[in-house]
Amino acid sequence: MKTPLRALEPALQHYGVTASAASEVYSGFNLHFRLTTPDGDKHLIIFRPQAGKPPRDFQFDLWQHILAQGFTLLPQPVKTVGGQDYAGTPLGTVALTEWVPGESGSLHEDWSGPMICKAASVLADLHGAARHFRPDPAEADRLAPLYLPADAWVDRVDQMVADFGDRTAADAELMDAVRYRVEETLARFDAAAYESALAAGTTVVHGDYRPGNLVINDSEIAAVVDLDAAFWESRVYDLAYAAFQFGGKEGVYPQPGARPGAYFVRSYCRRWPLTEAEQTLLPFFLRQVVLKRLLVGRDAEPRLALLDQLDRGLEDALVRAAA
């Protein structure tokens, strides 16, 4: 979709960029534009402010840290600025990066074994590059539920359940099902294993690692995009989330399959094996990544069905793949 250049003038002026054309290339919460400039195509990202997310500086510091470790699949940032407007709407931060040719992974047709293996290896390498990025965590009471680390989520989940009931007017049967699933998930949380996992693995994650956040060019992964969901957490969270995403569509349609999800986990662990503590936490995170989205009101019934699928053998298959 073509974009009037005058709408982007506040951002372009800060960069001193002269663009002859602009088009909006991704639809989503943030705004993404492809700019035609004398120095080649650029990718302009305008991040909308969102209450309860980790500080934007945290995400940009993570971005720079990962690049500094030699991980080449993040777009190279030209620079970032803050406090911009877009068409009169106050926004948060604007980033300008080099343009990466290719298509969104959500449009890529071949997500068979070799592509899943490549995606799993890239996630392991991304985690390896982020391993020593260890900022102080944000204060939990300032974070929205989706961005809470596991220990804080465990402490606050009872209130989340109550808020879910108030917000959705869920009937008694649905609330009983949700409470049961929360209780069984809490029973799988091991605080000592979690502390050990953070020490041995990572303390930050991508937060939304899925096909749609990869750029594919000629059946190769050309870039990982969208660190906008990055937050303080063990890498096991990303692994659990990605096992659903690359095994199907997490919690919605179609239901994930055990084989591709297990292949993703196995491929990841060949690249960077999980410690014993991290393996202990995988059953917890397989359920928590589903409940996190359910409790903010996203597709409760399909996500409960996904939890049922974990009971019917999907969890065992994924856990075996990580061993």
C-alpha positions in Angstrom: 0.0 0.0 0.0 1.4 3.3 -1.0 2.0 5.8 1.8 2.0 9.6 1.4 5.5 10.7 2.1 4.3 13.8 4.0 2.8 11.5 6.6 6.3 10.2 7.3 8.0 13.6 7.3 8.5 13.9 11.1 10.5 10.6 11.1 12.4 11.3 7.9 13.5 14.7 9.0 15.1 13.3 12.1 17.1 10.9 9.9 17.9 13.3 7.2 16.5 10.7 4.8 15.4 11.7 1.3 12.8 9.1 0.1 11.2 9.1 -3.3 8.6 6.5 -2.4 7.2 4.7 0.6 4.9 1.7 1.0 3.4 0.0 4.1 4.7 -3.6 4.1 3.4 -5.2 7.3 0.1 -4.9 9.1 0.1 -5.3 12.8 0.4 -3.3 16.0 3.5 -1.4 14.8 3.9 0.3 11.5 6.4 -0.9 8.9 7.4 0.9 5.7 9.7 0.3 2.8 11.4 3.5 1.7 13.1 4.1 -1.6 16.2 6.3 -1.0 19.3 7.2 -3.0 21.3 4.9 -0.7 19.0 1.9 -1.4 15.8 0.6 0.2 15.4 1.1 4.0 13.0 -0.3 6.5 11.3 2.3 8.7 9.6 0.9 11.8 7.3 3.1 13.9 6.6 1.5 17.3 3.3 2.4 18.9 3.5 2.9 22.7 1.9 0.1 24.6 1.4 0.2 28.4 3.0 -2.6 30.3 5.8 -3.5 27.9 9.4 -3.6 28.9 11.2 -0.3 28.3 12.0 0.4 24.7 15.6 1.1 25.6 15.8 -2.5 26.9 14.8 -3.9 23.5 17.2 -1.7 21.5 20.0 -2.5 23.9 19.3 -6.2 23.3 19.3 -5.7 19.6 22.7 -4.0 19.6 24.1 -6.6 22.0 23.0 -9.5 19.8 24.6 -7.9 16.7 27.8 -7.3 18.6 28.1 -11.0 19.3 28.2 -11.7 15.6 24.6 -12.8 15.0 24.0 -11.6 11.5 20.3 -12.3 11.0 18.9 -9.2 12.7 18.4 -6.2 10.4 21.3 -3.7 10.7 19.9 -0.6 12.4 20.8 2.7 10.9 19.7 4.6 14.0 16.7 5.0 16.4 15.0 8.1 17.6 12.1 8.7 20.0 9.1 10.9 20.4 7.8 11.0 16.8 4.3 11.7 15.4 2.7 9.8 12.6 -0.2 11.6 10.9 -0.7 13.6 14.1 -0.7 10.6 16.4 1.9 10.5 19.2 4.1 7.5 18.9 7.0 6.0 20.8 10.2 5.1 19.0 11.2 5.1 15.4 13.9 2.8 14.0 15.5 2.8 10.5 17.2 -0.4 9.3 18.6 -1.8 6.1 16.0 -3.4 4.0 16.2 -7.3 3.9 14.8 -8.8 0.7 12.5 -11.8 1.0 9.0 -12.7 2.1 7.4 -13.1 5.5 7.7 -16.6 6.8 3.9 -16.7 7.3 3.7 -16.6 3.4 6.3 -19.2 2.9 4.7 -22.5 1.7 7.4 -25.0 2.7 7.6 -25.5 6.5 8.8 -29.1 6.2 11.5 -30.7 8.2 14.6 -28.9 6.7 13.0 -25.4 7.2 11.9 -26.2 10.7 15.5 -27.4 11.5 16.9 -24.1 10.1 14.4 -22.1 12.2 15.3 -24.0 15.4 19.0 -23.6 14.8 18.5 -19.8 14.3 16.6 -19.5 17.6 19.4 -21.4 19.4 22.0 -19.1 17.9 19.9 -16.1 18.8 19.7 -17.3 22.4 23.4 -17.9 22.4 24.1 -14.4 21.3 21.8 -13.0 24.0 23.1 -15.3 26.7 25.3 -12.7 28.4 22.8 -9.8 28.1 21.6 -9.6 31.7 19.9 -6.4 32.5 18.0 -5.9 35.7 14.4 -7.1 35.2 11.7 -4.4 35.0 9.5 -4.0 38.1 6.8 -6.7 37.8 4.0 -4.3 38.9 4.7 -2.2 35.8 4.5 -5.1 33.3 1.4 -6.4 31.5 0.7 -10.1 32.1 2.1 -11.1 28.7 5.5 -9.7 29.7 5.8 -11.1 33.2 8.6 -13.5 33.9 7.5 -16.9 35.2 8.0 -16.3 38.9 6.1 -13.0 38.9 3.3 -14.7 36.7 3.0 -17.5 39.3 2.6 -14.9 42.0 -0.1 -12.9 40.1 -2.0 -15.6 38.2 -4.9 -15.8 40.7 -5.7 -12.2 40.0 -5.4 -12.7 36.3 -8.0 -15.5 36.5 -10.4 -13.2 38.4 -9.8 -10.4 35.8 -10.4 -12.9 33.0 -13.7 -13.8 34.5 -14.8 -10.2 34.9 -13.6 -9.1 31.5 -15.1 -12.0 29.5 -18.2 -12.7 31.6 -17.2 -16.4 31.3 -19.7 -18.9 32.6 -19.0 -21.2 35.5 -18.1 -24.2 33.4 -15.4 -22.2 31.5 -14.1 -20.6 34.7 -13.8 -24.1 36.3 -11.8 -25.3 33.3 -9.5 -22.3 33.4 -8.9 -22.7 37.2 -8.1 -26.4 36.8 -5.6 -25.7 34.0 -3.9 -22.9 36.0 -3.6 -25.2 39.1 -2.0 -28.0 37.1 0.4 -25.5 35.5 1.4 -24.1 38.8 2.1 -27.6 40.0 4.7 -27.9 37.3 6.6 -24.8 38.3 9.9 -25.5 40.2 11.3 -22.2 41.6 14.8 -23.7 42.2 14.9 -25.1 38.7 13.8 -21.7 37.3 16.6 -19.9 39.2 19.1 -22.4 37.8 17.8 -22.1 34.3 18.2 -18.3 34.3 21.8 -18.7 35.5 22.7 -21.3 32.9 20.7 -20.2 29.9 19.3 -16.8 29.1 17.4 -14.2 31.0 15.8 -12.5 28.0 13.8 -14.0 25.1 12.5 -12.9 21.7 9.0 -13.4 23.0 7.3 -14.0 19.6 9.4 -16.4 17.6 7.3 -17.8 14.8 7.3 -18.0 11.0 5.7 -14.6 10.6 8.7 -13.0 12.3 11.2 -14.5 10.0 12.2 -13.2 6.5 12.7 -16.0 4.0 14.7 -15.6 0.8 15.3 -18.5 -1.6 14.3 -21.0 1.1 16.9 -19.6 3.6 16.2 -17.5 6.7 17.4 -14.0 5.8 16.4 -12.2 9.0 14.7 -12.5 12.4 12.5 -9.5 13.0 10.3 -8.0 15.7 12.2 -7.8 19.0 9.2 -5.7 20.1 7.9 -8.6 22.3 11.3 -9.3 24.0 11.2 -9.6 27.8 12.9 -11.0 30.8 12.6 -14.8 30.8 14.3 -18.2 30.4 14.9 -19.4 26.9 12.7 -22.4 27.6 9.7 -20.0 27.1 10.8 -19.3 23.5 11.3 -22.9 22.9 7.9 -23.9 24.1 6.2 -21.1 22.3 8.0 -21.9 19.0 7.2 -25.6 19.3 3.6 -24.7 18.9 4.1 -22.1 16.3 6.2 -24.3 14.0 4.0 -27.3 14.6 0.9 -25.4 13.6 -0.8 -22.2 14.7 -0.5 -21.8 18.4 -3.8 -22.6 20.0 -6.0 -21.6 17.1 -6.1 -23.2 13.7 -5.0 -25.8 12.8 -4.1 -27.7 15.9 -0.4 -28.2 16.2 1.0 -31.6 15.3 3.4 -33.6 17.6 5.8 -34.4 14.8 6.8 -30.9 13.5 6.8 -29.5 17.0 9.0 -32.3 18.3 11.3 -31.9 15.3 11.7 -28.2 16.2 12.5 -29.0 19.8 15.0 -31.8 18.9 16.7 -29.6 16.3 17.0 -26.7 18.8 18.5 -29.0 21.5 21.0 -30.5 19.1 22.3 -26.9 18.7 22.2 -26.0 22.3 21.0 -28.7 24.7 18.8 -27.9 27.7 20.2 -28.3 31.1 18.5 -30.7 33.6 16.8 -27.7 35.2 15.6 -26.3 31.9 14.2 -29.7 31.0 12.3 -29.8 34.3 10.7 -26.4 33.3 9.6 -27.4 29.8 6.3 -29.0 30.9 5.4 -25.8 32.8 6.2 -23.5 29.9 4.3 -25.6 27.4 1.2 -24.8 29.4 2.1 -21.3 30.6 2.6 -19.9 27.0 -0.9 -21.1 26.2 -2.5 -19.8 29.4 -0.7 -16.4 29.1 -2.7 -15.6 26.0 -5.9 -17.3 27.2 -6.0 -15.2 30.3 -5.8 -11.9 28.3 -8.9 -13.0 26.5 -7.5 -14.5 23.3 -9.4 -17.5 22.0 -10.1 -19.3 25.2 -11.9 -22.4 23.8 -9.2 -23.3 21.2 -6.5 -22.8 23.8 -8.2 -25.1 26.2 -8.4 -27.6 23.4 -4.6 -27.2 22.9 -4.1 -28.0 26.6 -6.2 -31.1 26.1 -3.9 -32.1 23.3 -0.9 -31.7 25.6 -2.7 -34.2 27.9 -3.2 -36.6 25.0 0.5 -37.1 24.2 1.7 -33.8 22.8 3.5 -32.8 26.0 5.2 -36.2 26.3 6.4 -36.0 22.7 7.9 -32.5 23.1 9.5 -33.3 26.4 11.1 -36.5 25.0 12.4 -34.4 22.1 14.3 -32.2 24.5 15.9 -35.0 26.4 
